[in-house]
C-alpha cells in the first residue's frame, strides 16, 4: 500500500456523531462476519512485514481519533445511577455531538483541611460508561414481543403503537379489575429522583400499586427501624477517618465502596486500627490489623459473646447506657412485657414506661417515650438502676415483680461464653477477647456494616446485636463511632421535596406494597420451614388481617400489569424461576423501560428505550457523602430513546387520549374516595401544567427541601454542593460546617427522644410475636436449616454494580469473561474438580451450570458467585437466582407496634438469600 491509497482511506468528512455511530456499527459488523478476523486484514500484514509506521502505514485516521479525544466542544457534568452508592460527579466530554470520554470531577468542596477530601471519586465502571452508551446492548427503538417471553423475538414498534398498547391495557385493568391490578416497580429514588418520580406520579394518579425495593433487595437493615425507629442512619464516609477503631463487618469496602474505601485506610494514619470479619480473605481483609475468618452465618453469636465480655469486664459506658438505651426499663416478670402506666393506673397510657430510680427507690416514668409529655430523654437527676429485681403495685392492687432489660440481657447472653463462641465461629478465643477489649477501650469505634451480614434470614437479630455493641460502648451519636450500614443508595437527602413531587396528593393516597410479600403471595413460592410450629402462610394471613402489612391487589385478585423502570426485577428476584413460572404467567402485560436489554427487558412484552445516564437531567445523592450533584444531557437521547420523564409524560398523554376517545367516565376509587378523571391525566401529572420539563422537576425538588433550599439545577452543573441543612422531620443530626455528618447527635447532645416507642434505643421488643418466637432481645439463631453442604454466597462484586456493567466488554476482560463460581481448593478436591471446569451447582430449588475458579481465599463450606449475571450471559443452564427462593421472617411481618409500622422501604419483610445451601458436581457439557 502506498501513501496515496492511505490518503484515500482517510475519512473525507469531519468526525461527526453520525459517522461515529455508523463506523462503530460497521466495525462491530465486520468483526462479527465468520472468517473475517483482524489477523487477516491487510493492515496487520503491513504491521508485521516491512514495518515503518511513518511511511507505509495505510490509514492514520484512527490515531487522529485518539488525539482528538483530548479536544472537545463541551463538557457536561453527569453521574451514574446503578445503586452503587458512589454518587460520583463526572465530566462528560462531547465533540461533534459524540460523548468521547468521561473524567472524574475533582471539585467537591472540602469539609475541613484535616479530613481527606472526596475529590476525585469514581470507579472503573463509571470510567467506561461512554462505551456502554454506544454499545450493541443499547436499546434503540420501542419493541413489542413476537415470540415467547425470554425468547428474544421482537418487532420494532413506533412510540405511538407501543404507548397505545400500554395505555389501553392499564385503563382496561382499572375499569375491569381495579386500579390495584396495575403494579409499578422502580428503585432507589436517591440515585435519580426525577426519573423515579416520572413513574411514581403516574402510578399515583392512576391508583396503581407502588412496590418497595430496599427491603426486597435485603438492603434494609431491619434492626434499625426496630432499635432506632429509622430506616437507615449512617455517617458519611469522610467520618470514617475520625474513627480510632473501624470494624469491617460483612462489608468489603475495597470492592463495593471503591470511591470511599480510602477514608478507612487513611484513618490508619490517624491512629485507627482496622478489624475485618469475613469468611473469605478478601481485598479489604488485606488492609486489616486484625482479620477474623469467621464461619458464615455466625456473626450474631460472636457479637453477643463480645457483648458478654464487655459487660463482664466492665467495659461498658454506664451513663450512656442509662440515658440513651432501654436497658434500665422495667419488664414484668410474669408476662415479659414492659411495665406500662396502664399496668399501674386505671386509664393509664400504654406508651409510658418506667425505670427504677435508685435515688427515690421507686419506679418512675421514663421521659421521652411516645406517650410522655416530656420531649426530652434528660434524666434530670434521676439515677436509673441497670440491675436488680423490684416490686411494684399494680392498678388492681396486686404486687408484681419487675426487673430491668439489662438484667434480662445478661441472662440471655450468659451462655455465650468465649469458648462456646470460639467453637461456633471458628475463631481463636484469645483473639475474640482481644477484640472485645479493644472495642471497649479504643474510642470512637465504629462498625461498617454490609450485605455480608445483612442478607441472612435472621438479619434483624444480627443487626440488633451489632447495634448493641456500639451502644454498650457509648459510640452511637459520635463522630467516628456507631453502626454504619452501607447497602444500597437509600439516603435521599432532599426527602421532603421528593415526597411532595413523587406522591403529590400525599403518601396517604398511594397504594404501597412490600415487594417480598407481594412476590411470595402472588407466586408459587413455598417456604417449607415451620416457625414455632406454624407455616409462614399463617403469619402472613394474620399480619394482613390485622392490617400490619398491606397486600395488593385485594380480594384474591392477581396483579395483571407490571411496569418496571430503573430496575432489573427479574435478575434480582429471589426465586427467579418460581416467579417466572407463576407470577409472570399471570401478568398480561409486562413493560420494561431501559437503556439496555437486561433480563427483565428480555422477559417483557413491551420494551421502551430510555435515555442513558449521560442523556438526561436529574440529581443524585447518597449516604456516603453530604453533597448533591446533577445528571446532565451531554447528548440528546440516542436513537429513538427518551428520558424517563418524557416517557411517562408521553404515557400520561396517551392514556388521556385513549380515555377521551373511549369516552371513559371518571373512575371512583373507593379506597381513597378519589374520582380519577383520566382525560385530565396529563394535566394532573404535570402539576396542573406547572412542571413540563425535567429541569423544572429538579428545581421543584430542590426548592421544596430544607437540605437544598435556594439551589438550582444550573448551579449544580457548576460544581457539587454540600447540603445546607437537615430537616428535623427526617434527620437526627444537623449538618455542621467543617464537620463530617454522623447521625444521632440530636439524641446524644440535644437529648431528643429516639424515634421509638420507649424514646430510647430499644433493644427489647415486647410485641407478642417477638416474645412467642423468643426474640424480644437480641439473641443468636442458626441460619435456617437447608440440607446441602455449601453456603451459596452471591455478594456485590468489583466488576459490576449488580447487573449493570455485567455485560460490559471492558469489565468482562478483567475477569474470566463469564459467570464464575469460586471454591476453596479442599472443597474442589473432595469433588474431583479442577480450575475452569464446567460445574453444576444444584439444590432442591434448581440448578445452574457455569465455570469454576479455585480460590484459596474462599472459606471451605461456602462457594461464591458475585451477583448480577444476566441469565443470557454465559450460563450453560439456569442462573445465579435459580437456586434461591423467598423466605419471609415472621417477626418482620408485625405492625401497629409503636414505632414499628409498615412503611415503604422502611419496615416490611426482607428478601434474604444467604441461608441458601447447594452442592456442586462436575457438569456434563
Ligand atoms: S458507578 Fe457509581 S461508584 Fe462508580 S463512578 Fe459511577 S457513581 Fe461512582
PDB file of N, CA and C in Angstrom, residues 664-724:
ATOM      1  N   UNK A 664     -64.385   7.577  28.505  1.00  0.00           N
ATOM      2  CA  UNK A 664     -64.394   6.982  29.847  1.00  0.00           C
ATOM      3  C   UNK A 664     -64.841   7.999  30.897  1.00  0.00           C
ATOM      4  N   UNK A 665     -65.788   7.583  31.702  1.00  0.00           N
ATOM      5  CA  UNK A 665     -66.237   8.448  32.809  1.00  0.00           C
ATOM      6  C   UNK A 665     -65.200   8.368  33.927  1.00  0.00           C
ATOM      7  N   UNK A 666     -65.118   9.386  34.788  1.00  0.00           N
ATOM      8  CA  UNK A 666     -64.168   9.300  35.902  1.00  0.00           C
ATOM      9  C   UNK A 666     -64.387   8.020  36.717  1.00  0.00           C
ATOM     10  N   UNK A 667     -63.277   7.451  37.168  1.00  0.00           N
ATOM     11  CA  UNK A 667     -63.328   6.209  37.940  1.00  0.00           C
ATOM     12  C   UNK A 667     -63.324   6.573  39.418  1.00  0.00           C
ATOM     13  N   UNK A 668     -64.343   6.064  40.143  1.00  0.00           N
ATOM     14  CA  UNK A 668     -64.383   6.379  41.570  1.00  0.00           C
ATOM     15  C   UNK A 668     -63.561   5.339  42.339  1.00  0.00           C
ATOM     16  N   UNK A 669     -62.453   5.787  42.899  1.00  0.00           N
ATOM     17  CA  UNK A 669     -61.572   4.895  43.661  1.00  0.00           C
ATOM     18  C   UNK A 669     -62.014   4.961  45.119  1.00  0.00           C
ATOM     19  N   UNK A 670     -62.760   3.942  45.525  1.00  0.00           N
ATOM     20  CA  UNK A 670     -63.402   3.981  46.860  1.00  0.00           C
ATOM     21  C   UNK A 670     -62.397   4.050  47.992  1.00  0.00           C
ATOM     22  N   UNK A 671     -61.262   3.372  47.817  1.00  0.00           N
ATOM     23  CA  UNK A 671     -60.295   3.302  48.922  1.00  0.00           C
ATOM     24  C   UNK A 671     -59.889   4.701  49.365  1.00  0.00           C
ATOM     25  N   UNK A 672     -59.743   5.603  48.401  1.00  0.00           N
ATOM     26  CA  UNK A 672     -59.310   6.965  48.746  1.00  0.00           C
ATOM     27  C   UNK A 672     -60.429   7.994  48.519  1.00  0.00           C
ATOM     28  N   UNK A 673     -61.600   7.512  48.180  1.00  0.00           N
ATOM     29  CA  UNK A 673     -62.695   8.403  47.802  1.00  0.00           C
ATOM     30  C   UNK A 673     -62.201   9.441  46.782  1.00  0.00           C
ATOM     31  N   UNK A 674     -61.651   8.940  45.716  1.00  0.00           N
ATOM     32  CA  UNK A 674     -60.964   9.792  44.727  1.00  0.00           C
ATOM     33  C   UNK A 674     -61.589   9.531  43.364  1.00  0.00           C
ATOM     34  N   UNK A 675     -62.152  10.570  42.769  1.00  0.00           N
ATOM     35  CA  UNK A 675     -62.694  10.469  41.411  1.00  0.00           C
ATOM     36  C   UNK A 675     -61.566  10.697  40.425  1.00  0.00           C
ATOM     37  N   UNK A 676     -61.166   9.654  39.752  1.00  0.00           N
ATOM     38  CA  UNK A 676     -59.994   9.765  38.866  1.00  0.00           C
ATOM     39  C   UNK A 676     -60.474  10.001  37.440  1.00  0.00           C
ATOM     40  N   UNK A 677     -60.216  11.210  36.947  1.00  0.00           N
ATOM     41  CA  UNK A 677     -60.629  11.562  35.581  1.00  0.00           C
ATOM     42  C   UNK A 677     -59.408  11.414  34.668  1.00  0.00           C
ATOM     43  N   UNK A 678     -59.351  10.311  33.961  1.00  0.00           N
ATOM     44  CA  UNK A 678     -58.148  10.030  33.170  1.00  0.00           C
ATOM     45  C   UNK A 678     -58.022  10.912  31.936  1.00  0.00           C
ATOM     46  N   UNK A 679     -59.112  11.583  31.553  1.00  0.00           N
ATOM     47  CA  UNK A 679     -58.970  12.516  30.420  1.00  0.00           C
ATOM     48  C   UNK A 679     -58.098  13.714  30.845  1.00  0.00           C
ATOM     49  N   UNK A 680     -57.976  13.900  32.151  1.00  0.00           N
ATOM     50  CA  UNK A 680     -57.183  15.023  32.685  1.00  0.00           C
ATOM     51  C   UNK A 680     -55.817  14.566  33.203  1.00  0.00           C
ATOM     52  N   UNK A 681     -55.457  13.350  32.847  1.00  0.00           N
ATOM     53  CA  UNK A 681     -54.275  12.752  33.474  1.00  0.00           C
ATOM     54  C   UNK A 681     -53.002  13.560  33.254  1.00  0.00           C
ATOM     55  N   UNK A 682     -52.811  14.016  32.046  1.00  0.00           N
ATOM     56  CA  UNK A 682     -51.555  14.720  31.787  1.00  0.00           C
ATOM     57  C   UNK A 682     -51.517  16.060  32.535  1.00  0.00           C
ATOM     58  N   UNK A 683     -52.680  16.645  32.710  1.00  0.00           N
ATOM     59  CA  UNK A 683     -52.785  17.903  33.465  1.00  0.00           C
ATOM     60  C   UNK A 683     -52.368  17.656  34.923  1.00  0.00           C
ATOM     61  N   UNK A 684     -52.878  16.566  35.483  1.00  0.00           N
ATOM     62  CA  UNK A 684     -52.505  16.218  36.864  1.00  0.00           C
ATOM     63  C   UNK A 684     -51.022  15.897  36.953  1.00  0.00           C
ATOM     64  N   UNK A 685     -50.590  15.067  36.032  1.00  0.00           N
ATOM     65  CA  UNK A 685     -49.215  14.555  36.077  1.00  0.00           C
ATOM     66  C   UNK A 685     -48.195  15.699  36.006  1.00  0.00           C
ATOM     67  N   UNK A 686     -48.520  16.745  35.242  1.00  0.00           N
ATOM     68  CA  UNK A 686     -47.596  17.883  35.120  1.00  0.00           C
ATOM     69  C   UNK A 686     -47.808  18.925  36.222  1.00  0.00           C
ATOM     70  N   UNK A 687     -48.509  18.545  37.283  1.00  0.00           N
ATOM     71  CA  UNK A 687     -48.738  19.515  38.367  1.00  0.00           C
ATOM     72  C   UNK A 687     -49.588  20.661  37.868  1.00  0.00           C
ATOM     73  N   UNK A 688     -50.678  20.312  37.222  1.00  0.00           N
ATOM     74  CA  UNK A 688     -51.607  21.269  36.601  1.00  0.00           C
ATOM     75  C   UNK A 688     -50.883  22.126  35.570  1.00  0.00           C
ATOM     76  N   UNK A 689     -50.005  21.494  34.865  1.00  0.00           N
ATOM     77  CA  UNK A 689     -49.290  22.160  33.774  1.00  0.00           C
ATOM     78  C   UNK A 689     -48.052  22.928  34.206  1.00  0.00           C
ATOM     79  N   UNK A 690     -47.779  22.982  35.536  1.00  0.00           N
ATOM     80  CA  UNK A 690     -46.683  23.836  36.024  1.00  0.00           C
ATOM     81  C   UNK A 690     -45.305  23.223  35.775  1.00  0.00           C
ATOM     82  N   UNK A 691     -45.231  21.915  35.707  1.00  0.00           N
ATOM     83  CA  UNK A 691     -43.912  21.285  35.562  1.00  0.00           C
ATOM     84  C   UNK A 691     -43.894  20.461  34.282  1.00  0.00           C
ATOM     85  N   UNK A 692     -43.274  21.016  33.283  1.00  0.00           N
ATOM     86  CA  UNK A 692     -43.250  20.337  31.988  1.00  0.00           C
ATOM     87  C   UNK A 692     -41.910  19.637  31.765  1.00  0.00           C
ATOM     88  N   UNK A 693     -40.832  20.253  32.221  1.00  0.00           N
ATOM     89  CA  UNK A 693     -39.515  19.703  31.875  1.00  0.00           C
ATOM     90  C   UNK A 693     -38.861  19.039  33.085  1.00  0.00           C
ATOM     91  N   UNK A 694     -37.872  18.203  32.798  1.00  0.00           N
ATOM     92  CA  UNK A 694     -37.156  17.536  33.882  1.00  0.00           C
ATOM     93  C   UNK A 694     -36.369  18.548  34.721  1.00  0.00           C
ATOM     94  N   UNK A 695     -35.894  19.607  34.090  1.00  0.00           N
ATOM     95  CA  UNK A 695     -35.159  20.613  34.869  1.00  0.00           C
ATOM     96  C   UNK A 695     -36.102  21.312  35.860  1.00  0.00           C
ATOM     97  N   UNK A 696     -37.330  21.581  35.417  1.00  0.00           N
ATOM     98  CA  UNK A 696     -38.302  22.165  36.350  1.00  0.00           C
ATOM     99  C   UNK A 696     -38.577  21.190  37.495  1.00  0.00           C
ATOM    100  N   UNK A 697     -38.592  19.907  37.150  1.00  0.00           N
ATOM    101  CA  UNK A 697     -38.830  18.886  38.186  1.00  0.00           C
ATOM    102  C   UNK A 697     -37.708  18.901  39.214  1.00  0.00           C
ATOM    103  N   UNK A 698     -36.460  18.981  38.737  1.00  0.00           N
ATOM    104  CA  UNK A 698     -35.315  19.050  39.659  1.00  0.00           C
ATOM    105  C   UNK A 698     -35.471  20.272  40.563  1.00  0.00           C
ATOM    106  N   UNK A 699     -35.784  21.396  39.958  1.00  0.00           N
ATOM    107  CA  UNK A 699     -35.872  22.628  40.751  1.00  0.00           C
ATOM    108  C   UNK A 699     -37.011  22.569  41.762  1.00  0.00           C
ATOM    109  N   UNK A 700     -38.076  21.851  41.410  1.00  0.00           N
ATOM    110  CA  UNK A 700     -39.179  21.683  42.371  1.00  0.00           C
ATOM    111  C   UNK A 700     -38.673  20.929  43.605  1.00  0.00           C
ATOM    112  N   UNK A 701     -37.973  19.819  43.357  1.00  0.00           N
ATOM    113  CA  UNK A 701     -37.483  19.007  44.492  1.00  0.00           C
ATOM    114  C   UNK A 701     -36.502  19.824  45.335  1.00  0.00           C
ATOM    115  N   UNK A 702     -35.550  20.478  44.660  1.00  0.00           N
ATOM    116  CA  UNK A 702     -34.540  21.264  45.393  1.00  0.00           C
ATOM    117  C   UNK A 702     -35.205  22.367  46.219  1.00  0.00           C
ATOM    118  N   UNK A 703     -36.187  23.003  45.610  1.00  0.00           N
ATOM    119  CA  UNK A 703     -36.806  24.165  46.257  1.00  0.00           C
ATOM    120  C   UNK A 703     -37.739  23.802  47.391  1.00  0.00           C
ATOM    121  N   UNK A 704     -38.148  22.553  47.456  1.00  0.00           N
ATOM    122  CA  UNK A 704     -39.100  22.146  48.496  1.00  0.00           C
ATOM    123  C   UNK A 704     -38.453  21.319  49.595  1.00  0.00           C
ATOM    124  N   UNK A 705     -37.138  21.387  49.687  1.00  0.00           N
ATOM    125  CA  UNK A 705     -36.439  20.620  50.722  1.00  0.00           C
ATOM    126  C   UNK A 705     -35.513  21.549  51.497  1.00  0.00           C
ATOM    127  N   UNK A 706     -35.497  21.393  52.816  1.00  0.00           N
ATOM    128  CA  UNK A 706     -34.619  22.222  53.662  1.00  0.00           C
ATOM    129  C   UNK A 706     -33.156  22.060  53.261  1.00  0.00           C
ATOM    130  N   UNK A 707     -32.817  20.845  52.852  1.00  0.00           N
ATOM    131  CA  UNK A 707     -31.417  20.499  52.580  1.00  0.00           C
ATOM    132  C   UNK A 707     -30.858  21.265  51.388  1.00  0.00           C
ATOM    133  N   UNK A 708     -31.751  21.646  50.464  1.00  0.00           N
ATOM    134  CA  UNK A 708     -31.283  22.203  49.187  1.00  0.00           C
ATOM    135  C   UNK A 708     -31.950  23.533  48.857  1.00  0.00           C
ATOM    136  N   UNK A 709     -32.600  24.135  49.826  1.00  0.00           N
ATOM    137  CA  UNK A 709     -33.308  25.406  49.565  1.00  0.00           C
ATOM    138  C   UNK A 709     -32.365  26.412  48.913  1.00  0.00           C
ATOM    139  N   UNK A 710     -32.841  27.051  47.870  1.00  0.00           N
ATOM    140  CA  UNK A 710     -32.039  28.080  47.211  1.00  0.00           C
ATOM    141  C   UNK A 710     -31.138  27.536  46.115  1.00  0.00           C
ATOM    142  N   UNK A 711     -30.982  26.234  46.037  1.00  0.00           N
ATOM    143  CA  UNK A 711     -30.130  25.672  44.983  1.00  0.00           C
ATOM    144  C   UNK A 711     -30.947  25.508  43.701  1.00  0.00           C
ATOM    145  N   UNK A 712     -30.246  25.589  42.576  1.00  0.00           N
ATOM    146  CA  UNK A 712     -30.918  25.332  41.299  1.00  0.00           C
ATOM    147  C   UNK A 712     -30.107  24.314  40.513  1.00  0.00           C
ATOM    148  N   UNK A 713     -30.769  23.730  39.543  1.00  0.00           N
ATOM    149  CA  UNK A 713     -30.083  22.748  38.700  1.00  0.00           C
ATOM    150  C   UNK A 713     -28.853  23.359  38.046  1.00  0.00           C
ATOM    151  N   UNK A 714     -28.987  24.562  37.541  1.00  0.00           N
ATOM    152  CA  UNK A 714     -27.862  25.191  36.823  1.00  0.00           C
ATOM    153  C   UNK A 714     -26.661  25.388  37.751  1.00  0.00           C
ATOM    154  N   UNK A 715     -26.914  25.721  38.991  1.00  0.00           N
ATOM    155  CA  UNK A 715     -25.794  25.875  39.950  1.00  0.00           C
ATOM    156  C   UNK A 715     -25.079  24.543  40.158  1.00  0.00           C
ATOM    157  N   UNK A 716     -25.855  23.474  40.197  1.00  0.00           N
ATOM    158  CA  UNK A 716     -25.240  22.163  40.428  1.00  0.00           C
ATOM    159  C   UNK A 716     -24.397  21.738  39.243  1.00  0.00           C
ATOM    160  N   UNK A 717     -24.747  22.203  38.057  1.00  0.00           N
ATOM    161  CA  UNK A 717     -23.913  21.880  36.902  1.00  0.00           C
ATOM    162  C   UNK A 717     -22.506  22.470  37.077  1.00  0.00           C
ATOM    163  N   UNK A 718     -22.401  23.557  37.854  1.00  0.00           N
ATOM    164  CA  UNK A 718     -21.071  24.171  38.057  1.00  0.00           C
ATOM    165  C   UNK A 718     -20.208  23.326  38.967  1.00  0.00           C
ATOM    166  N   UNK A 719     -20.728  22.890  40.080  1.00  0.00           N
ATOM    167  CA  UNK A 719     -19.971  22.009  40.983  1.00  0.00           C
ATOM    168  C   UNK A 719     -20.896  21.402  42.042  1.00  0.00           C
ATOM    169  N   UNK A 720     -20.483  20.266  42.623  1.00  0.00           N
ATOM    170  CA  UNK A 720     -21.325  19.677  43.676  1.00  0.00           C
ATOM    171  C   UNK A 720     -21.460  20.655  44.845  1.00  0.00           C
ATOM    172  N   UNK A 721     -22.598  20.593  45.520  1.00  0.00           N
ATOM    173  CA  UNK A 721     -22.810  21.485  46.664  1.00  0.00           C
ATOM    174  C   UNK A 721     -23.111  20.647  47.901  1.00  0.00           C
ATOM    175  N   UNK A 722     -22.559  21.099  49.018  1.00  0.00           N
ATOM    176  CA  UNK A 722     -22.872  20.395  50.273  1.00  0.00           C
ATOM    177  C   UNK A 722     -24.269  20.821  50.749  1.00  0.00           C
ATOM    178  N   UNK A 723     -24.985  19.925  51.366  1.00  0.00           N
ATOM    179  CA  UNK A 723     -26.325  20.256  51.858  1.00  0.00           C
ATOM    180  C   UNK A 723     -26.212  21.357  52.905  1.00  0.00           C
ATOM    181  N   UNK A 724     -27.255  22.195  52.943  1.00  0.00           N
ATOM    182  CA  UNK A 724     -27.131  23.367  53.808  1.00  0.00           C
ATOM    183  C   UNK A 724     -27.819  23.177  55.152  1.00  0.00           C
TER     184      UNK A 724
END
